[in-house]
Structure formats: C-alpha cells, structure tokens
Coordinates of C-alpha atoms in Angstrom, one line a residue:
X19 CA 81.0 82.8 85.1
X20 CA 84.3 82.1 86.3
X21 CA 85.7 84.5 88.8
X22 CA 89.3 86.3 88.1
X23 CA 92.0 85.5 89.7
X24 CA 95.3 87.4 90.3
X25 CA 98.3 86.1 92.6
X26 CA 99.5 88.1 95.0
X27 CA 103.1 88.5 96.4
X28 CA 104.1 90.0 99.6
X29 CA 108.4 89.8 99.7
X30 CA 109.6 90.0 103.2
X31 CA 113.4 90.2 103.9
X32 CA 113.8 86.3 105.4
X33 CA 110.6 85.1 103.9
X34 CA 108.0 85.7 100.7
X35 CA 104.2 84.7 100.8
X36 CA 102.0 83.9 97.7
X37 CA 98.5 84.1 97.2
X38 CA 95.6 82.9 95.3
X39 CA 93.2 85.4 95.7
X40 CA 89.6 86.7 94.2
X41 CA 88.5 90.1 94.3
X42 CA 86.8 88.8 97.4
X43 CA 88.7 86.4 99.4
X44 CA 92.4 84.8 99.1
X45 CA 92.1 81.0 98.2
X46 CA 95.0 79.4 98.8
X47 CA 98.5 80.6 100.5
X48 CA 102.5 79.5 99.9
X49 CA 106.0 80.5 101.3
X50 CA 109.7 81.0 99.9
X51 CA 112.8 81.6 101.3
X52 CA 113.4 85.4 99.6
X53 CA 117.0 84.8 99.5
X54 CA 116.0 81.8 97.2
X55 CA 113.6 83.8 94.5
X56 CA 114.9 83.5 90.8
X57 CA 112.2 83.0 88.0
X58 CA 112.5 79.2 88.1
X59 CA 111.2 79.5 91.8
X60 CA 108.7 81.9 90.7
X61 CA 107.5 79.7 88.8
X62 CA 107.6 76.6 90.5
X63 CA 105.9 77.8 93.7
X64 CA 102.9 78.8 91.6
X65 CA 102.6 75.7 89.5
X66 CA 99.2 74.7 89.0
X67 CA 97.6 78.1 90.1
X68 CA 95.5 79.8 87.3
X69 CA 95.3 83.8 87.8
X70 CA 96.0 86.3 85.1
X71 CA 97.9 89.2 87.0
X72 CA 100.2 90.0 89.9
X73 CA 100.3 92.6 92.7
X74 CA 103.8 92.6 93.9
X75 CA 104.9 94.4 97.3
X76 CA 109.1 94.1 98.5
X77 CA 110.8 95.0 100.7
X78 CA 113.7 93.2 99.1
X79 CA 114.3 95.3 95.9
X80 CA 117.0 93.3 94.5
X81 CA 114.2 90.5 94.4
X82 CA 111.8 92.0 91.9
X83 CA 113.1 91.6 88.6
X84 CA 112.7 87.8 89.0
X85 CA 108.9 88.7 89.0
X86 CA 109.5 91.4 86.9
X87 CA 110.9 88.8 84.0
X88 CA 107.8 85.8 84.6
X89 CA 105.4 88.1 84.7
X90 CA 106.1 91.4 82.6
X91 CA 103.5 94.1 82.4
X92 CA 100.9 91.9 84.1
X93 CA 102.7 92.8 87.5
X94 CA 101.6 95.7 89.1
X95 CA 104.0 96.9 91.8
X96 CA 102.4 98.9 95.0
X97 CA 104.3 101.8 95.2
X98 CA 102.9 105.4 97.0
X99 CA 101.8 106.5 93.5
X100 CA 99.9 103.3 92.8
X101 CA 96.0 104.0 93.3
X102 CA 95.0 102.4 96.0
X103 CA 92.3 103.7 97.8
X104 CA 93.7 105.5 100.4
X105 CA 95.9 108.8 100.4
X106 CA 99.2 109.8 101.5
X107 CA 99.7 112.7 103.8
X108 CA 103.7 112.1 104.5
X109 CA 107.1 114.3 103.4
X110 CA 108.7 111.8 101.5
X111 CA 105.9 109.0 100.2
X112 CA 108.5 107.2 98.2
X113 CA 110.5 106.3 101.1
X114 CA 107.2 104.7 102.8
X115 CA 108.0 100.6 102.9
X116 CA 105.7 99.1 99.9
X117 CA 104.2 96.6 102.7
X118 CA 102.9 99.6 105.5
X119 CA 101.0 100.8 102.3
X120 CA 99.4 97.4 101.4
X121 CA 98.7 96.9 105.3
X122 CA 97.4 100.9 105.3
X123 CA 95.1 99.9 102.4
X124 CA 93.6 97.0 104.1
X125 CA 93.4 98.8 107.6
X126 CA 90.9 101.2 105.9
X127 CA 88.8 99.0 103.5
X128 CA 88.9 95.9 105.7
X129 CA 88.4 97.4 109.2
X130 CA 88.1 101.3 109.4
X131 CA 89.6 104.7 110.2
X132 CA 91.2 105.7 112.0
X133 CA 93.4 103.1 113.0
X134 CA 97.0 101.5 114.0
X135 CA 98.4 98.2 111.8
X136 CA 101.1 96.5 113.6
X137 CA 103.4 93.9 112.0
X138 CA 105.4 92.0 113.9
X139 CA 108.1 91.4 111.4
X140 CA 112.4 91.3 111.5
X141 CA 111.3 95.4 112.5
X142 CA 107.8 95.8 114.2
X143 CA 106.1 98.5 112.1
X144 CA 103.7 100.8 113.7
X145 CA 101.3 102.2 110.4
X146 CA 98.7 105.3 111.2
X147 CA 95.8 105.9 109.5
X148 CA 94.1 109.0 110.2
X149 CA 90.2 109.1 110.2
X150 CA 90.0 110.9 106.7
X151 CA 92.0 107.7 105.4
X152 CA 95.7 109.1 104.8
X153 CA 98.9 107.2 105.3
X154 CA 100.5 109.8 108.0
X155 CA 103.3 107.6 109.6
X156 CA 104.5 105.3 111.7
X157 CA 107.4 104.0 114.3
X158 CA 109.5 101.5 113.6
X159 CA 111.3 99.4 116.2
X160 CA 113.6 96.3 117.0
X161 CA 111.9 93.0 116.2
X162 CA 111.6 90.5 118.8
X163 CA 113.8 88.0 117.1
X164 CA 116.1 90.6 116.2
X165 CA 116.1 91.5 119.9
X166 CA 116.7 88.0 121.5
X167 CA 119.5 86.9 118.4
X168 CA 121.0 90.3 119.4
X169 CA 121.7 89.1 122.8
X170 CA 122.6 86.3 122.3
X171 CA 125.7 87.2 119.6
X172 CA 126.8 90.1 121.1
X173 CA 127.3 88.4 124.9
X174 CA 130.0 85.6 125.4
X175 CA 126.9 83.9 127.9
X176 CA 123.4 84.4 126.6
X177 CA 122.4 80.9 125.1
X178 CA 119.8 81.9 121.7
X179 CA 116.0 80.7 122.9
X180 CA 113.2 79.1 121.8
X181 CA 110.5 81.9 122.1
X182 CA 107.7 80.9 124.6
X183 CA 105.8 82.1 127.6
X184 CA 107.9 82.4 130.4
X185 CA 106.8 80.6 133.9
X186 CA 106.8 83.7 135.8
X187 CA 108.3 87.7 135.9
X188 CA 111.1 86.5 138.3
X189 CA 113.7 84.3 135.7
X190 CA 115.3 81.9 137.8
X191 CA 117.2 80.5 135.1
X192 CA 119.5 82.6 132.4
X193 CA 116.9 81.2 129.3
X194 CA 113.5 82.1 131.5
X195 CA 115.2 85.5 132.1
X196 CA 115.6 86.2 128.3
X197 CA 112.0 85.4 128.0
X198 CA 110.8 87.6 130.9
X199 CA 112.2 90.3 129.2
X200 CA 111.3 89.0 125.8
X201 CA 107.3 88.8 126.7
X202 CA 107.3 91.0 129.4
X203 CA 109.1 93.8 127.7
X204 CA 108.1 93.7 124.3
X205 CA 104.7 93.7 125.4
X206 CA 105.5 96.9 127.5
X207 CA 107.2 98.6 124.3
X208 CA 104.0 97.8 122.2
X209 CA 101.5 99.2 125.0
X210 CA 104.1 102.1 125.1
X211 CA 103.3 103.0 121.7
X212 CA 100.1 102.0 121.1
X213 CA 99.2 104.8 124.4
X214 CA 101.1 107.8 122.8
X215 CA 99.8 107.2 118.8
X216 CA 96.3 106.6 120.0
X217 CA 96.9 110.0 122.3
X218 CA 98.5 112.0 119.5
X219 CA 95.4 110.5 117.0
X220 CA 93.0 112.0 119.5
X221 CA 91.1 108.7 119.4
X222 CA 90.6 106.3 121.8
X223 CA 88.3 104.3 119.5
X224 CA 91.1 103.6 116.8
X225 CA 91.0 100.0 115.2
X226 CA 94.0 97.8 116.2
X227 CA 95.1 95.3 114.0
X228 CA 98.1 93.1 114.0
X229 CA 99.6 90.9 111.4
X230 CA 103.1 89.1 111.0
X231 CA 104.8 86.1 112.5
X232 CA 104.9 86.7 116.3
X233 CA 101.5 88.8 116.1
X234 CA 99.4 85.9 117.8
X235 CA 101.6 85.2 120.4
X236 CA 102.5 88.9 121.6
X237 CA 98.4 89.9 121.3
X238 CA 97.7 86.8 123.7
X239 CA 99.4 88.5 126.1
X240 CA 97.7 92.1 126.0
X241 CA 94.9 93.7 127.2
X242 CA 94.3 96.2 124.1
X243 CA 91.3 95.2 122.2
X244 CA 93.5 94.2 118.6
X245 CA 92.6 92.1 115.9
X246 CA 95.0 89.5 114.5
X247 CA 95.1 89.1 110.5
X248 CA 98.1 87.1 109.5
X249 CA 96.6 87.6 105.9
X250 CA 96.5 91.9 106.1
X251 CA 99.4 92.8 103.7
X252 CA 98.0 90.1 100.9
X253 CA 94.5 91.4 101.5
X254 CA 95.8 95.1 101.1
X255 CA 97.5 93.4 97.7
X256 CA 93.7 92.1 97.0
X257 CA 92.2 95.3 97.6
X258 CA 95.1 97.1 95.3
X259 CA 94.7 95.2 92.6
X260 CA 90.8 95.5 92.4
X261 CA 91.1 98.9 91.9
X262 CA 93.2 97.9 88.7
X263 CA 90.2 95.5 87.3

C-alpha cells in the first residue's frame, strides 16, 4: 500500500526549505531563496515530488499566497489555533512565530517535556515547553550573523568574516578578535539563557534541542548536553499534519 505523502514548507526570512515527508520520516529535502518564491518557483522546486497536501509555516507573510494559489485548500497553514498536539499557555498566541510552534510540536512528540528548542536563525529563538506540554514562551535574541554584519556596517574598520573557530581567546588580529567574541560570546549568551530558563522551569533535566544554520557549530563548542536536529521545524510540520490525516 503506498504510503501518503504531504510536502512540507518551513519559509524563513533569507531562506525556505521543502520536504518530502511520510507520516514517519522526511524523504527528501530542497532550498529557495524566500525573496525568490512566486508560484512558478513553487512549482518548479517540487517538480517530480508526488504528495497530496501541504503544511506551510512563515515567517514571511507576504510569501504565502504563492502557496496559497498552487496549492488551495490542500495547504494547511500552522497557526496557534491549528491542532497540533500540544497547547498554548501564552497572552497573545497569535503573535507566537508559526515556526517556535512547529519546533514546540516536535520538541514534545519527538523528544519530551519539558524542554528548551533553540534555533539559531537571523534571531536565535529560545522556545519553552513546560512538562504538561504547553507553548509558555520564549527569548529572542540577536543572531550571530546578524551580530558580526552589524559590526562590520556600522564601524568604518571592522572587515565582515568568515565564521570559524578562532585560534585562541586572545585576538591578535582585528578578524580573530571578531571571532573571539563571535564564539566565545555567543556561546556565553546561550549558556546565559539556557541557566536562567532551566532555573525558572524548575528542571534541571529539561531536553535541549537545537536546530537552524549555525546550530552545529555553536553546540560543538558547549558543554550542555543538546541535541542537534537541523530537520526539527519540518518534523514539527510532519507531526502537524498527521494530526490532519
């Protein structure tokens, strides 16, 4: 019996990522420029995929109607009222960022409550679940890139880097300086928070789990015990749209 598939779409400000996906496992994976997306794009960076239905997070919301017009009603769209799985215990649910609920829902189906996603994204999103499994906020800082491009436009002398390890703490030249405090700091921000949400969840056994582009690299560095999913946010699309079977 041939197994349904559904595509799933996670829209990120500088770039969107498609998936193939089961109810069980994602197949297959492709990219876009958001900026690009009309529904020629849509269509072309699925060609040759065979799913019926589409779970769509964005935060981009000027970039859904091109989905919205390929795939009409067959697109579901996670919002705070779509059923999920999971609850919502926060003031204003609509403002909650469609992507910290798809990484909420596949914190708690995929790995456990309570627990702390972190995506390293153009912000670095801090999402808390609480052990009875509701959404109850986050933090939301500075992104590393947006950090080091900062610097570098907003100072006449600060050259833009290539991200990377830096040879030691001490910088002894202007570029392994930036990275020092690149690495070195960002690492110290994340510890930072992770210490006063774990603290204020009253757990010291909460699941860590980090997705996004400069999770792998940051996580390296740390001590925490955190899980790395570059996949979370299309699993929590996964887990969404089963519900919808």
């Amino acid at each position: 019996m041939h197994q349904r598939q559904r595509l799933l779409i996670d829209v990120g400000n500088g770039r969107t990522k498609f998936g193939l996906a089961t109810s069980e496992t994602i197949l297959e994976r492709r990219e876009h420029a958001t900026r690009e997306l009309s529904p020629d794009a849509v269509r072309e960076v699925t060609r040759g995929w065979e799913f019926d239905g589409a779970v769509i997070c964005s935060v981009v919301p000027k970039a859904v109607p091109a989905f919205r017009e390929v795939y009409g009603p067959q697109l579901i769209e996670l919002r705070h009222d779509t059923n999920m799985g999971i609850g919502i215990r926060y003031p204003k649910p609509e403002s909650i960022g469609p992507d910290r609920l798809a990484n909420a829902v596949a914190l708690a189906h995929m790995h456990g409550a309570p627990g702390i996603v972190i995506d390293f994204g153009t912000a670095v999103t801090f999402d808390i679940l609480s052990a009875d499994k509701f959404y109850i906020g986050g933090v939301i800082a500075p992104g590393l890139r947006l950090m080091t491009d900062y610097l570098h436009e907003r100072t006449a002398l600060l050259p833009r880097v290539d991200l990377r390890e830096p040879a030691s703490a001490i910088g002894q030249s202007t570029e392994q300086a930036i990275l020092a405090g690149a690495a070195i700091g960002y690492r110290g921000m994340v510890k930072g928070i992770l210490e006063a949400l774990k603290k204020e969840l009253g757990s010291k056994d909460a699941h860590i789990v980090a997705t996004g582009g400069d999770a792998e690299w940051i996580i390296s560095g740390m001590s925490e015990r955190i899980v790395v999913d570059p996949d979370l946010t299309l699993h929590g699309l996964r887990i969404v749209g089963n519900q919808h079977s």
